[in-house]
Coordinates of C-alpha atoms in Angstrom, one line a residue:
M28 CA 127.8 -73.2 25.8
A29 CA 128.1 -70.5 28.4
V30 CA 131.9 -70.4 28.2
Q31 CA 131.8 -70.2 24.4
T32 CA 129.2 -67.4 24.5
A33 CA 131.2 -65.5 27.1
E34 CA 134.2 -65.6 24.8
T35 CA 132.1 -64.2 22.0
V36 CA 131.1 -61.3 24.2
R37 CA 134.7 -60.6 25.1
Q38 CA 135.9 -60.7 21.5
W39 CA 133.1 -58.3 20.5
A40 CA 134.0 -55.9 23.3
T41 CA 137.7 -56.0 22.2
R42 CA 136.9 -55.3 18.6
H43 CA 134.9 -52.2 19.7
D44 CA 137.4 -51.1 22.2
I45 CA 134.9 -51.5 25.1
G46 CA 136.0 -52.7 28.5
C47 CA 134.7 -56.1 29.6
T48 CA 134.9 -57.6 33.1
D49 CA 133.7 -61.0 34.4
I50 CA 131.4 -60.5 37.5
D51 CA 129.7 -62.7 40.0
V52 CA 131.4 -65.8 38.7
W53 CA 131.3 -68.8 41.1
K54 CA 134.8 -70.1 41.6
A55 CA 136.1 -72.7 43.9
H56 CA 137.5 -71.4 47.2
E57 CA 136.4 -67.8 46.5
E58 CA 133.9 -65.8 48.4
R59 CA 131.1 -64.1 46.5
R60 CA 130.8 -60.3 46.8
G61 CA 127.7 -58.3 47.7
G62 CA 126.0 -56.3 44.9
M63 CA 127.7 -52.9 45.6
D64 CA 131.2 -54.5 46.0
E65 CA 130.6 -56.5 42.7
L66 CA 129.6 -53.2 41.0
H67 CA 132.8 -51.4 42.0
H68 CA 134.9 -54.5 41.0
A69 CA 133.3 -54.4 37.6
G70 CA 134.1 -50.7 37.2
N71 CA 130.5 -49.4 37.3
P72 CA 129.4 -50.9 33.9
D73 CA 126.8 -49.4 31.6
L74 CA 125.6 -52.9 30.5
V75 CA 125.5 -56.2 32.3
V76 CA 125.2 -59.3 30.0
T77 CA 124.0 -62.4 31.8
L78 CA 124.6 -65.9 30.3
G79 CA 122.1 -68.5 31.7
G80 CA 118.5 -68.7 32.8
D81 CA 116.4 -66.4 35.0
G82 CA 118.5 -67.3 38.1
T83 CA 121.6 -65.9 36.4
F84 CA 119.7 -62.9 35.2
L85 CA 118.6 -62.1 38.8
R86 CA 122.2 -62.1 39.9
G87 CA 123.1 -59.6 37.2
A88 CA 120.0 -57.5 37.9
R89 CA 121.0 -56.9 41.6
I90 CA 124.3 -55.4 40.4
A91 CA 122.9 -53.4 37.4
A92 CA 120.1 -51.8 39.3
K93 CA 122.5 -50.2 41.8
N94 CA 124.1 -48.2 38.9
D95 CA 121.2 -47.7 36.5
A96 CA 123.0 -50.1 34.1
A97 CA 121.0 -52.0 31.6
V98 CA 120.8 -55.8 31.6
L99 CA 120.8 -58.0 28.5
G100 CA 119.8 -61.6 29.2
V101 CA 121.3 -64.3 27.0
D102 CA 119.1 -67.4 27.4
L103 CA 120.8 -70.7 28.4
G104 CA 117.9 -71.9 30.5
K105 CA 114.6 -73.7 29.9
V106 CA 111.8 -71.5 31.4
G107 CA 113.1 -68.0 31.1
F108 CA 110.7 -65.0 31.5
L109 CA 113.5 -62.4 31.8
T110 CA 116.2 -63.4 29.3
E111 CA 115.9 -61.8 25.8
V112 CA 118.1 -63.5 23.2
A113 CA 119.5 -66.9 22.2
C114 CA 123.3 -67.5 22.3
R115 CA 123.4 -67.4 18.5
D116 CA 122.1 -63.8 18.5
V117 CA 124.3 -62.3 21.1
E118 CA 126.5 -60.3 18.7
T119 CA 123.4 -58.9 16.9
A120 CA 122.0 -57.9 20.3
L121 CA 125.3 -56.2 21.3
E122 CA 125.4 -54.3 18.0
A123 CA 121.8 -53.1 18.6
V124 CA 122.7 -51.8 22.0
H125 CA 125.9 -50.2 20.8
H126 CA 124.3 -48.4 17.9
G127 CA 121.0 -47.3 19.6
G128 CA 118.8 -50.0 18.0
A129 CA 117.5 -51.4 21.3
T130 CA 114.8 -50.3 23.6
Y131 CA 114.7 -50.4 27.4
E132 CA 111.9 -51.8 29.6
E133 CA 111.8 -50.7 33.2
R134 CA 110.8 -53.0 36.1
M135 CA 110.1 -52.0 39.7
T136 CA 112.3 -53.5 42.4
L137 CA 112.0 -54.0 46.2
T138 CA 114.3 -52.9 49.0
M139 CA 114.0 -53.3 52.7
R140 CA 114.8 -52.3 56.3
A141 CA 115.2 -54.6 59.3
S142 CA 115.2 -54.3 63.0
R143 CA 118.9 -55.2 62.9
P144 CA 121.6 -56.1 60.3
L145 CA 121.0 -59.5 58.8
E146 CA 123.3 -62.3 59.9
I147 CA 123.6 -66.0 59.0
P148 CA 124.5 -68.1 62.1
S149 CA 127.4 -70.5 61.9
G150 CA 126.3 -74.0 60.7
I151 CA 122.9 -72.9 59.3
E152 CA 124.3 -71.8 55.9
S153 CA 125.9 -75.1 55.1
L154 CA 122.6 -76.9 56.0
L155 CA 120.3 -74.6 54.0
R156 CA 122.7 -74.4 51.0
Y157 CA 123.7 -78.1 50.7
G158 CA 124.5 -78.8 47.1
H159 CA 124.4 -75.2 46.0
G160 CA 127.2 -72.8 45.0
P161 CA 128.9 -70.2 47.2
A162 CA 126.5 -68.0 49.2
L163 CA 126.2 -64.2 49.0
P164 CA 127.2 -62.3 52.2
P165 CA 124.4 -60.7 54.2
P166 CA 123.4 -57.3 52.8
A167 CA 125.3 -54.3 54.0
V168 CA 123.7 -51.5 56.0
R169 CA 123.1 -48.4 53.9
P170 CA 124.7 -45.2 55.0
E171 CA 121.4 -43.4 55.6
T172 CA 120.7 -45.5 58.6
A173 CA 120.4 -43.5 61.9
E174 CA 121.2 -45.5 65.0
G175 CA 118.2 -45.9 67.3
D176 CA 115.8 -43.7 65.4
G177 CA 113.0 -46.3 65.5
W178 CA 113.0 -47.0 61.8
G179 CA 115.4 -50.0 61.9
V180 CA 118.4 -50.3 59.6
A181 CA 118.3 -49.6 55.8
L182 CA 119.8 -52.6 53.9
D183 CA 121.6 -52.6 50.6
V184 CA 119.0 -54.8 48.9
T185 CA 117.6 -54.7 45.4
A186 CA 115.1 -57.5 44.7
L187 CA 113.7 -57.9 41.2
N188 CA 111.5 -61.0 42.1
D189 CA 110.8 -61.4 45.8
V190 CA 111.8 -61.3 49.4
V191 CA 110.8 -64.6 51.2
L192 CA 110.6 -65.3 54.9
E193 CA 110.5 -69.1 55.6
K194 CA 110.7 -71.6 58.4
L195 CA 113.9 -73.2 59.4
A196 CA 112.6 -76.3 61.3
R197 CA 110.7 -78.8 59.3
D198 CA 108.2 -79.5 62.1
H199 CA 107.8 -75.9 63.2
Q200 CA 106.0 -73.3 61.0
V201 CA 107.1 -69.6 61.2
A202 CA 104.7 -67.4 63.1
L203 CA 104.5 -63.8 61.9
G204 CA 102.7 -60.6 62.4
V205 CA 102.0 -59.1 59.0
Y206 CA 101.6 -55.3 58.7
L207 CA 100.4 -53.5 55.5
A208 CA 101.1 -49.8 55.3
G209 CA 102.0 -49.7 59.0
R210 CA 98.9 -51.4 60.2
L211 CA 98.6 -55.0 61.5
L212 CA 96.6 -57.1 59.0
A213 CA 96.8 -60.5 60.6
S214 CA 99.1 -63.1 62.4
Y215 CA 100.1 -66.0 60.2
S216 CA 101.5 -69.4 61.0
A217 CA 102.9 -70.7 57.7
D218 CA 105.7 -72.5 55.9
A219 CA 106.7 -69.2 54.4
V220 CA 105.5 -65.8 53.2
I221 CA 106.4 -64.2 49.9
V222 CA 106.6 -60.4 49.1
A223 CA 107.0 -60.2 45.4
T224 CA 107.1 -57.6 42.5
P225 CA 104.9 -58.0 39.4
T226 CA 108.0 -59.5 37.8
G227 CA 108.2 -62.1 40.6
S228 CA 104.5 -62.9 40.4
T229 CA 105.3 -65.7 37.9
A230 CA 108.0 -67.2 40.1
Y231 CA 107.6 -68.6 43.7
S232 CA 104.5 -66.5 44.4
F233 CA 102.8 -68.1 41.4
A234 CA 103.8 -71.6 42.6
A235 CA 102.2 -70.8 46.0
G236 CA 98.9 -69.9 44.4
G237 CA 99.4 -66.2 43.9
P238 CA 98.1 -64.2 40.9
I239 CA 100.0 -63.3 37.7
L240 CA 100.5 -59.6 37.3
S241 CA 101.7 -57.8 34.2
P242 CA 105.3 -56.7 34.7
S243 CA 104.2 -53.1 33.8
T244 CA 102.0 -53.0 36.9
E245 CA 103.1 -51.0 39.9
A246 CA 102.3 -53.2 42.9
I247 CA 103.5 -55.5 45.7
V248 CA 102.2 -59.0 46.0
F249 CA 102.0 -60.7 49.5
T250 CA 101.4 -64.5 49.3
P251 CA 101.4 -66.9 52.3
V252 CA 102.7 -70.4 51.7
A253 CA 100.7 -73.2 53.4
P254 CA 99.2 -71.0 56.1
H255 CA 97.3 -72.5 59.1
M256 CA 94.4 -70.1 59.0
T257 CA 91.2 -69.5 57.2
F258 CA 92.4 -66.3 55.4
N259 CA 94.9 -67.7 52.9
R260 CA 94.5 -65.3 50.1
T261 CA 97.1 -63.2 48.3
V262 CA 97.0 -59.4 49.0
V263 CA 98.1 -56.9 46.4
T264 CA 99.3 -53.5 47.7
A265 CA 100.6 -50.3 46.2
P266 CA 104.3 -49.9 45.9
D267 CA 104.3 -47.2 48.5
E268 CA 102.5 -49.4 51.0
P269 CA 105.3 -51.3 52.8
V270 CA 104.8 -55.0 53.9
A271 CA 106.4 -55.6 57.3
L272 CA 106.9 -59.0 58.8
R273 CA 107.6 -59.5 62.5
V274 CA 108.6 -62.9 63.9
L275 CA 106.4 -63.6 66.9
P276 CA 107.8 -64.6 70.3
H277 CA 106.5 -68.2 70.0
S278 CA 107.9 -68.7 66.6
G279 CA 111.1 -70.5 65.6
Q280 CA 113.8 -68.8 63.6
A281 CA 113.1 -67.7 60.0
A282 CA 115.3 -67.5 57.0
V283 CA 115.4 -64.4 54.8
S284 CA 115.9 -65.1 51.0
I285 CA 116.2 -62.3 48.4
D286 CA 115.6 -63.4 44.8
G287 CA 116.2 -67.0 45.9
Q288 CA 119.5 -66.3 47.7
L289 CA 119.7 -66.9 51.5
R290 CA 120.8 -63.6 53.0
G291 CA 120.0 -63.8 56.8
V292 CA 118.2 -65.5 59.7
L293 CA 115.7 -63.7 62.0
D294 CA 115.1 -64.6 65.6
P295 CA 111.7 -64.1 67.5
G296 CA 111.1 -60.4 67.9
D297 CA 113.0 -59.4 64.8
W298 CA 111.3 -57.8 61.8
I299 CA 111.8 -56.8 58.2
G300 CA 109.9 -54.1 56.2
V301 CA 109.8 -54.6 52.4
Y302 CA 108.7 -51.7 50.1
G303 CA 109.1 -50.4 46.5
S304 CA 112.5 -49.1 45.7
T305 CA 113.4 -45.9 43.9
R306 CA 115.8 -47.9 41.9
R307 CA 114.4 -49.3 38.6
L308 CA 115.9 -52.1 36.5
R309 CA 116.3 -51.5 32.8
L310 CA 115.9 -54.6 30.6
V311 CA 117.3 -54.5 27.1
R312 CA 114.6 -55.4 24.5
L313 CA 115.3 -55.8 20.8
A314 CA 111.6 -55.9 19.7
P315 CA 108.2 -55.1 21.2
T316 CA 107.5 -57.5 24.1
D317 CA 104.4 -59.7 24.4
F318 CA 104.3 -60.8 28.0
Y319 CA 101.1 -62.8 27.6
G320 CA 102.5 -64.6 24.6
R321 CA 105.6 -65.5 26.5
L322 CA 103.4 -66.6 29.5
R323 CA 101.3 -68.9 27.1
D324 CA 104.5 -70.4 25.7
R325 CA 106.4 -70.9 28.9
F326 CA 103.4 -72.6 30.7
R327 CA 102.3 -74.4 27.6
L328 CA 98.7 -73.1 28.0
T329 CA 97.8 -74.2 24.4
D330 CA 98.4 -77.8 25.5
A331 CA 95.1 -77.9 27.3
P332 CA 92.9 -80.8 26.1
A333 CA 90.0 -78.5 25.1
T334 CA 92.2 -76.6 22.6
A335 CA 93.0 -79.7 20.7
L336 CA 89.5 -79.8 19.3
D337 CA 89.6 -76.4 17.7
G338 CA 93.3 -75.9 17.0
E339 CA 95.1 -72.6 17.3
S340 CA 92.8 -69.6 18.1
D341 CA 92.5 -66.7 15.7
L342 CA 93.9 -63.3 16.6
F343 CA 91.4 -61.2 18.5
W344 CA 92.5 -57.9 16.9
R345 CA 94.4 -57.8 13.6
T346 CA 97.3 -55.4 13.6
T347 CA 97.8 -55.1 9.8
T348 CA 95.6 -52.1 9.5
P349 CA 95.8 -48.7 11.3
V350 CA 94.7 -48.7 14.9
P351 CA 91.2 -47.1 15.3
P352 CA 91.3 -43.8 17.3
D353 CA 89.4 -45.2 20.3
L354 CA 92.0 -47.9 20.7
A355 CA 95.1 -45.7 20.1
H356 CA 95.8 -45.3 23.8
L357 CA 95.9 -49.1 24.5
K358 CA 98.8 -51.4 24.6
L359 CA 98.2 -53.8 21.7
P360 CA 100.0 -57.0 20.5
P361 CA 103.1 -56.4 18.5
P362 CA 103.0 -56.9 14.8
S363 CA 103.3 -60.4 13.5
G364 CA 106.8 -61.8 13.7
H365 CA 107.6 -60.0 17.0
D366 CA 106.0 -62.4 19.5
R367 CA 108.5 -62.1 22.3

C-alpha cells in the first residue's frame, strides 16, 4: 500500500510540475542521514508527505521542522494521532494544499543541549536496535555552541514527541539528578525518565502514567518510569523552564532516545538539558480538528461496560445554531461531519 500511494504522490507532483524527492527511506546497506542532511538532500521542501503511522510521521516531522515546511500525514498505521488522511484521499489532500484549501496547525517541539556531543559506543547500537531498521546518526552540534562557556553543546535536535533517558542494564536502574528551571528538584532511581511535549503526552509518557495534555497547550511534561522513590508523580512545566537530567556518579550508563530513536549514550557525570524550541511544526489539516474525539476513538473509550447501558451520549452543546456571545471566545466542537 505504501509503495502504491508513494507512486500516486509522485504522479500528482509530475502532473503539476512540482519537484518530488524520496527522503528518509530505509534501504539495505545504506546509512541514514541526520535531519539537516536529509533536508538538504531533499532540496529544502515546502511540504513533507509521510506514508505510514505515527512513527513515520515523526521521522518526517524532524526534517520538516528544520525548514518550516508543512507535514501531511497519510495514514497506513493503526493508532495514529498525527496522521491526517487515508491513502484513498491523498490526491484530494494534495490538491487542497496546492490550491490553498488546507489549514495549518502548529505544534511545539523540543530541543536540547548536552555536556558533550552525543555518541553511541561500538557494540551497544546493535544490542539496543536488534530487529529494527538502520539507526540515525547521533545529532550534530549546532554552530552557536561556544567551547567551554559552561552551557554545554547545542545539539541539532527537534523532538515532536519526547526525549527519553533510560537504563542500559536490565538489573541496574539509571540514577539521575533532575533539575527544573535550573534548580534541583530531586534525585531519581528509575527505569527511565521522559520529557515530552503535549503532542507526546499520548505516547510513551501516557503509557508510563503521565497526563494527557491538549496539543494546543504550551508545556513540557516530565514523567518518571518505575521510579524507586515515594515521589513518583508527573511534573508539568512551562516551555521556557528547561528540564535537565544529570547521570549521577553511582549510576550505570543511560541511553538517550529522541522520538523513539536511539541517538546517544551518557556516562556517569554527563547531562542533557531539554527545553522548548523556537521551531514549530506545521501540520496540514483539511478540516477542523477534534482532538478529544480522536482520543475517544483511538483508545476506544466508548467501549467501557457502563456506556453499554445507555448507548451513545448526546452532544453537550449543539452547533447547528449561532454560538452565544458569552461562548464566542471558546474552542468548540467542529460541526457535524468534521469529527477528526
